[in-house]
Amino acid sequence: MTDKTLTSSGFYVSQEAPIHADNPIATPSSPAPDILRCAYMELVVTDLAVSRAFYVDVLDLTVTEEDENTIYLRSLEEFIHHNLVLRKGPVAAVAAFSYRVRTPEDLDRAVAFYEELGCRVERRAEGFTKGIGDSVRVEDPLGFPYEFFYETEHVERLAWRYDLYTPGALVRLDHFNQVTPDVPRAVKHYQDLGFRVTEDIQDEEGTVYAAWLRRKPTVHDTATTGGDGPRMHHVAFSTHEKHNILAICDKLGALRRSDAIERGPGRHGVSNAFYLYLRDPDGHRVEIYTQDYYTGDPDNPVVTWDVHDNQRRDWWGNPVVPSWYTEASLVLDLDGNPQPVVARTDASEMAVTIGADGFSYTRPGEELPEYKQGEYKLGHQL
Amino acid sequence: MTDKTLTSSGFYVSQEAPIHADNPIATPSSPAPDILRCAYMELVVTDLAVSRAFYVDVLDLTVTEEDENTIYLRSLEEFIHHNLVLRKGPVAAVAAFSYRVRTPEDLDRAVAFYEELGCRVERRAEGFTKGIGDSVRVEDPLGFPYEFFYETEHVERLAWRYDLYTPGALVRLDHFNQVTPDVPRAVKHYQDLGFRVTEDIQDEEGTVYAAWLRRKPTVHDTATTGGDGPRMHHVAFSTHEKHNILAICDKLGALRRSDAIERGPGRHGVSNAFYLYLRDPDGHRVEIYTQDYYTGDPDNPVVTWDVHDNQRRDWWGNPVVPSWYTEASLVLDLDGNPQPVVARTDASEMAVTIGADGFSYTRPGEELPEYKQGEYKLGHQL
Amino acid sequence: MTDKTLTSSGFYVSQEAPIHADNPIATPSSPAPDILRCAYMELVVTDLAVSRAFYVDVLDLTVTEEDENTIYLRSLEEFIHHNLVLRKGPVAAVAAFSYRVRTPEDLDRAVAFYEELGCRVERRAEGFTKGIGDSVRVEDPLGFPYEFFYETEHVERLAWRYDLYTPGALVRLDHFNQVTPDVPRAVKHYQDLGFRVTEDIQDEEGTVYAAWLRRKPTVHDTATTGGDGPRMHHVAFSTHEKHNILAICDKLGALRRSDAIERGPGRHGVSNAFYLYLRDPDGHRVEIYTQDYYTGDPDNPVVTWDVHDNQRRDWWGNPVVPSWYTEASLVLDLDGNPQPVVARTDASEMAVTIGADGFSYTRPGEELPEYKQGEYKLGHQL
Amino acid sequence: MTDKTLTSSGFYVSQEAPIHADNPIATPSSPAPDILRCAYMELVVTDLAVSRAFYVDVLDLTVTEEDENTIYLRSLEEFIHHNLVLRKGPVAAVAAFSYRVRTPEDLDRAVAFYEELGCRVERRAEGFTKGIGDSVRVEDPLGFPYEFFYETEHVERLAWRYDLYTPGALVRLDHFNQVTPDVPRAVKHYQDLGFRVTEDIQDEEGTVYAAWLRRKPTVHDTATTGGDGPRMHHVAFSTHEKHNILAICDKLGALRRSDAIERGPGRHGVSNAFYLYLRDPDGHRVEIYTQDYYTGDPDNPVVTWDVHDNQRRDWWGNPVVPSWYTEASLVLDLDGNPQPVVARTDASEMAVTIGADGFSYTRPGEELPEYKQGEYKLGHQL
């Protein structure tokens, strides 16, 4: 852990993302497309009516358009056609992690970039979903279905329509999170695609458990979480304030659907954002997120957390539930078949933290109080 | 469960507290003192400097006065001398649950009331602590050290001193919570003392696990929680808004003292308040609490929760940690010696909910999703 | 101004309400009814559909019941049938300021109390509105239509129904505010009725401009504001948090009805609450209010504000708009005819503060900065 | 007003900023420097101790470094040396609007860009202030002292240090605002410098009253406000949530400094942000700001407001105080002398809105209610 500076908050900062891949994917000579931001996710759901009830009636996303097989949803501040697509299908999975690029010409760059990598690439001038024009979809080197587009139908940004806001109003799509077995390999590849690392979790031997990567100047547009993959860990929408997230919990309680709450609410260590994790009717994980920080300067300090710091994933030290580590959604190839899942071989974050031999701490070198120990050493029982 | 009406929120309401004691304490013929509100708790702490750091530097209570053995603290909206006393002593315990009464004459009533019950009673014209005048302390029939007073020194109510507020500012003492083996017996006695039940937790056989009792028109001035007792479960201070409670968590994280967070933050089912439970350096439990409802009408509906409803203690269905059920503070007799603790013989709420044979539900008759089951069936392992 | 103590916040506190009536109403020998709290207001509105749109569609009050002439509304935490009645009528006015009393027998006390005062009294066993039983209405000595009742139909308290909450959710009726020419005379009479003064506004010569009076332990159940009267100044509902009040403003903006906002939002000096004043379609003023303080102790310090302190009505020093001082709703006699309005002869608060000869200050003895002076000396122009 | 679409919120959107300069500044052939964001402002203050009390004791900015003539301040999420410099000087004024650029080479571009425009340019390898390296300062074609730099000393980002947060914690520098007589001319020039218009205010004849311009993907890094100029209208810091802004007002009240509040708090129409305007001890205007929206897509819809829409500057329709329109800070040339102020000749926003002949509306074509009219037609009296 060289060239890292310990901060007064207990984590480290450095200038270069301190992550090195032993088994890197080649860097294409073709320039990467200029990605603006994560733009939408296409989710395959098994019962469209049940999913609609969750995303529209509970989470109050706005329906831009819908038909019997597909619902196009957006958050209140979005002006492009949608930032979530629900499509009916036989197996719950993710059909696309879709990014908006700066210009139409970036699609040509995307094609060249992935073809040079030997990836399967498909381009459709009319788009893969309604409301989106010329698009490129690929099976990326890590097995994820990535999409790039520029053309889109504009819809009204409803930011000022406070008559439509509910107490838990979602305003923006914030980020994706991908599960992949080899985090450094994934980081290196996404750096080649133009992403920058903002934070990561490591141990003292340099094992990397997760990393956060951004294009827009927030903490992330996507993150790579170590685990059996390729799988989708979660998709995150943001609210304006913390009370909006609490209101979603309150509403789920009132609807007797509190079992949709998997983890949180809480304050992240990583990202410093306030969060909540829900599970939709198919088990797809949705994060509600607010208030991370600006990362747009090229020398933005990279934050590295110790995997044994029990404030890294929850700043208040509340334990992470095991399902959050182990469960995730399948992703589809371009034929719509689930990608096979490859097991992680590096150490598991759950095992080294809440496992029976976990060594999590609030203050380095100090034991947790007795009433806290059970919470952190349950791994083998669960 | 007769004469109870099921509400659309999943709990029941009734007009009379549906609690009957099999082994009641006699009702005195002497009238009870007219209690205004819970007023202060006297806590014995083992290291005054360490406790001061917690209550003054972390929780930002205001020091009214202090000397080498005692610190007198108050919240920002209080105008009486203190609502928390920290006194240095050899064993962490509670020396007094202190209530303010309406008139000086109510002290005579308190003496008569408890003498008729055969309780040990001590009256001091100069008070037991600084800032409080003529006072009566008793060992009540359940073994708790109760105090009553009217006379007190006024200090400035700092409600408008926003220059002194911190993000987690505590504004009022809200309530006490007492652990006692036989809840119906305790409820009956405190009803004799003039308290009214606002909510309780029962099972289908009528076992009462906890009850909430009020004088001022909030959900409670004290509560009786079933368990080995007499012990003090917690003392609660209120904030103005929910974000103030989140700010306390954030600050504990920043100070690397997040292990002081035992449970929460969350939304209670009972009381509908937003909450957080902390443990002070001696393990005394402090709740931070905000936004329950007005209960001052004589026909205020009594709310009864099913013990198997996993939203009763956390409206979001987050599980209660075992230590919250099992750990509590000793209470002292009038000589300053810890009261012996008597075991509960009725069923334990922890056993019937998070135990291996627990039957908690979000929706009656429905199993929890797989990722939630582990959280609710851990009792025998903990 | 004897026996007042200057606080560090710039106002004074004293033990006795420092208000003396020169022209008092006689104190009845009959005991006053035991009032619990302000319970509901009956408003006469000229267009029921237009008023329904305001109170139901904009403010989201819950309709308990309605017919072609009357709408019965309640806030989310209320368990009695209604706390606002809208009744269609030819002239916008207030038909009743209604208080709940502790027992059915308090109605007999109310009858005796007002009959001794020579007031017109009407009692109806079946109530004056739906959902309310045996009731007494009077034309009180100040000309206000007061009602007292105990019997009421219980409805579900919707406090836990977060699926029904909107961002600006109203949870309780908090208080009334009455305009009357002679404030000390009104205060003395309402003290006879059992109210206690919590705060008032005076000048150095002892002119009283307004006073706040409570039964429940908040800052007020009603207030008396100096002006031409009897008239109704406003009725106030409370929210849980400040952002709820801001959300109402945001929604009014979105609906292009921001002209319903008359004053605020802001922080009151008096009461320390956060506030907003709206005007309904008939011009009835509605306050939205949150977070005053507990006043239930018999020796609760009475707060007296200097009328020249420009933080007394808005803690941030924002000026009060003239209409807020001058406009108010008519009140009806028991035949439904508007009570004649009598002019105030004491000094007007508006004249002595924002008038051309006003002497408002932020810090006693200091001039306001130039950019503020215009705001405080506009009275003669408006 | 061609190619504009009326939204359901009452303003218009279009693809191209609908602003055309009649008297444009030439577009340099040299490429503009690649600006990341507004980075800091250097303010000249006349009494350093008094200003320190305002910015450090009241607003709680963090002192990175200070000496007898200069104080370097930053907000909690900043990692560069400072985002506000207070320097002692004889005349209150602005010495620099400083922007961070993407690379050291952008300084060469800045030099070439402004030299081609014939502007005075000064470059200092050691920087003009502590903590900043190689810098270029210019007197821009509109008379403003602009600075560009890349090199800076990193300091700890205190985002996680919640023990340092106060209720009104400032987290980021958000934007500048410049007063200039000819808005279209200024817009055209700043577009040449790489800025993009996000919103503007016009009348039906195409007079442009103000425009908002961004580099980072928020509503602005700077804005141009029509008026006598060059002058500095305000510098804005952001908070996380709206209650943080209210807390600043509350604290100013508690300190008896509420006269520092010039306008607000309120919700902007333009930007949709929540705001407050303060005046520092020298009269420099500081905005506190939170929650605008993402603008980073190249086809982000440009919002145009009608100058007569009284929700454009305050979504709640609260009137803008005259001083806000007329008062602003002088700016300095590179010798430290105030730039002469040139009068605006286009129509004044204040005159056409709150003037005696103002025609502001809440709903187009409808008169304001009587109690609102006075507020909007006071211009000639003030």
PDB file of N, CA and C in Angstrom, chain B residues 335-356:
ATOM      1  N   ASP B 335     -30.520   2.953  49.583  1.00  0.00           N
ATOM      2  CA  ASP B 335     -29.179   2.971  50.178  1.00  0.00           C
ATOM      3  C   ASP B 335     -28.087   2.965  49.131  1.00  0.00           C
ATOM      4  N   GLY B 336     -28.497   2.900  47.884  1.00  0.00           N
ATOM      5  CA  GLY B 336     -27.498   2.901  46.822  1.00  0.00           C
ATOM      6  C   GLY B 336     -26.993   1.523  46.455  1.00  0.00           C
ATOM      7  N   ASN B 337     -27.675   0.483  46.910  1.00  0.00           N
ATOM      8  CA  ASN B 337     -27.273  -0.876  46.550  1.00  0.00           C
ATOM      9  C   ASN B 337     -28.143  -1.390  45.404  1.00  0.00           C
ATOM     10  N   PRO B 338     -27.563  -2.138  44.495  1.00  0.00           N
ATOM     11  CA  PRO B 338     -28.352  -2.666  43.380  1.00  0.00           C
ATOM     12  C   PRO B 338     -29.494  -3.562  43.856  1.00  0.00           C
ATOM     13  N   GLN B 339     -30.642  -3.376  43.263  1.00  0.00           N
ATOM     14  CA  GLN B 339     -31.778  -4.245  43.549  1.00  0.00           C
ATOM     15  C   GLN B 339     -31.525  -5.611  42.925  1.00  0.00           C
ATOM     16  N   PRO B 340     -31.890  -6.666  43.629  1.00  0.00           N
ATOM     17  CA  PRO B 340     -31.763  -7.995  43.024  1.00  0.00           C
ATOM     18  C   PRO B 340     -32.693  -8.114  41.815  1.00  0.00           C
ATOM     19  N   VAL B 341     -32.247  -8.893  40.841  1.00  0.00           N
ATOM     20  CA  VAL B 341     -33.003  -9.042  39.596  1.00  0.00           C
ATOM     21  C   VAL B 341     -33.763 -10.365  39.618  1.00  0.00           C
ATOM     22  N   VAL B 342     -35.049 -10.275  39.346  1.00  0.00           N
ATOM     23  CA  VAL B 342     -35.912 -11.453  39.334  1.00  0.00           C
ATOM     24  C   VAL B 342     -36.174 -11.852  37.886  1.00  0.00           C
ATOM     25  N   ALA B 343     -36.096 -13.145  37.603  1.00  0.00           N
ATOM     26  CA  ALA B 343     -36.246 -13.619  36.229  1.00  0.00           C
ATOM     27  C   ALA B 343     -37.704 -13.550  35.782  1.00  0.00           C
ATOM     28  N   ARG B 344     -37.878 -13.245  34.517  1.00  0.00           N
ATOM     29  CA  ARG B 344     -39.207 -13.305  33.908  1.00  0.00           C
ATOM     30  C   ARG B 344     -39.576 -14.774  33.740  1.00  0.00           C
ATOM     31  N   THR B 345     -40.828 -15.098  33.990  1.00  0.00           N
ATOM     32  CA  THR B 345     -41.293 -16.465  33.781  1.00  0.00           C
ATOM     33  C   THR B 345     -42.239 -16.551  32.586  1.00  0.00           C
ATOM     34  N   ASP B 346     -42.880 -15.458  32.251  1.00  0.00           N
ATOM     35  CA  ASP B 346     -43.694 -15.460  31.031  1.00  0.00           C
ATOM     36  C   ASP B 346     -42.790 -15.643  29.810  1.00  0.00           C
ATOM     37  N   ALA B 347     -43.390 -15.916  28.693  1.00  0.00           N
ATOM     38  CA  ALA B 347     -42.625 -16.101  27.458  1.00  0.00           C
ATOM     39  C   ALA B 347     -41.803 -14.850  27.157  1.00  0.00           C
ATOM     40  N   SER B 348     -40.651 -15.057  26.540  1.00  0.00           N
ATOM     41  CA  SER B 348     -39.768 -13.951  26.179  1.00  0.00           C
ATOM     42  C   SER B 348     -40.064 -13.519  24.747  1.00  0.00           C
ATOM     43  N   GLU B 349     -40.121 -12.196  24.536  1.00  0.00           N
ATOM     44  CA  GLU B 349     -40.417 -11.689  23.200  1.00  0.00           C
ATOM     45  C   GLU B 349     -39.345 -12.126  22.209  1.00  0.00           C
ATOM     46  N   MET B 350     -38.096 -12.144  22.651  1.00  0.00           N
ATOM     47  CA  MET B 350     -37.033 -12.561  21.743  1.00  0.00           C
ATOM     48  C   MET B 350     -37.242 -14.013  21.332  1.00  0.00           C
ATOM     49  N   ALA B 351     -37.572 -14.871  22.292  1.00  0.00           N
ATOM     50  CA  ALA B 351     -37.727 -16.286  21.989  1.00  0.00           C
ATOM     51  C   ALA B 351     -38.861 -16.522  20.996  1.00  0.00           C
ATOM     52  N   VAL B 352     -39.959 -15.795  21.156  1.00  0.00           N
ATOM     53  CA  VAL B 352     -41.097 -16.077  20.279  1.00  0.00           C
ATOM     54  C   VAL B 352     -41.011 -15.341  18.946  1.00  0.00           C
ATOM     55  N   THR B 353     -39.982 -14.542  18.759  1.00  0.00           N
ATOM     56  CA  THR B 353     -39.903 -13.819  17.487  1.00  0.00           C
ATOM     57  C   THR B 353     -38.635 -14.178  16.723  1.00  0.00           C
ATOM     58  N   ILE B 354     -37.473 -13.903  17.275  1.00  0.00           N
ATOM     59  CA  ILE B 354     -36.274 -14.231  16.504  1.00  0.00           C
ATOM     60  C   ILE B 354     -35.721 -15.594  16.866  1.00  0.00           C
ATOM     61  N   GLY B 355     -36.356 -16.303  17.771  1.00  0.00           N
ATOM     62  CA  GLY B 355     -35.867 -17.637  18.134  1.00  0.00           C
ATOM     63  C   GLY B 355     -36.041 -18.605  16.985  1.00  0.00           C
ATOM     64  N   ALA B 356     -35.474 -19.804  17.158  1.00  0.00           N
ATOM     65  CA  ALA B 356     -35.481 -20.808  16.093  1.00  0.00           C
ATOM     66  C   ALA B 356     -36.904 -21.189  15.720  1.00  0.00           C
TER      67      ALA B 356
END
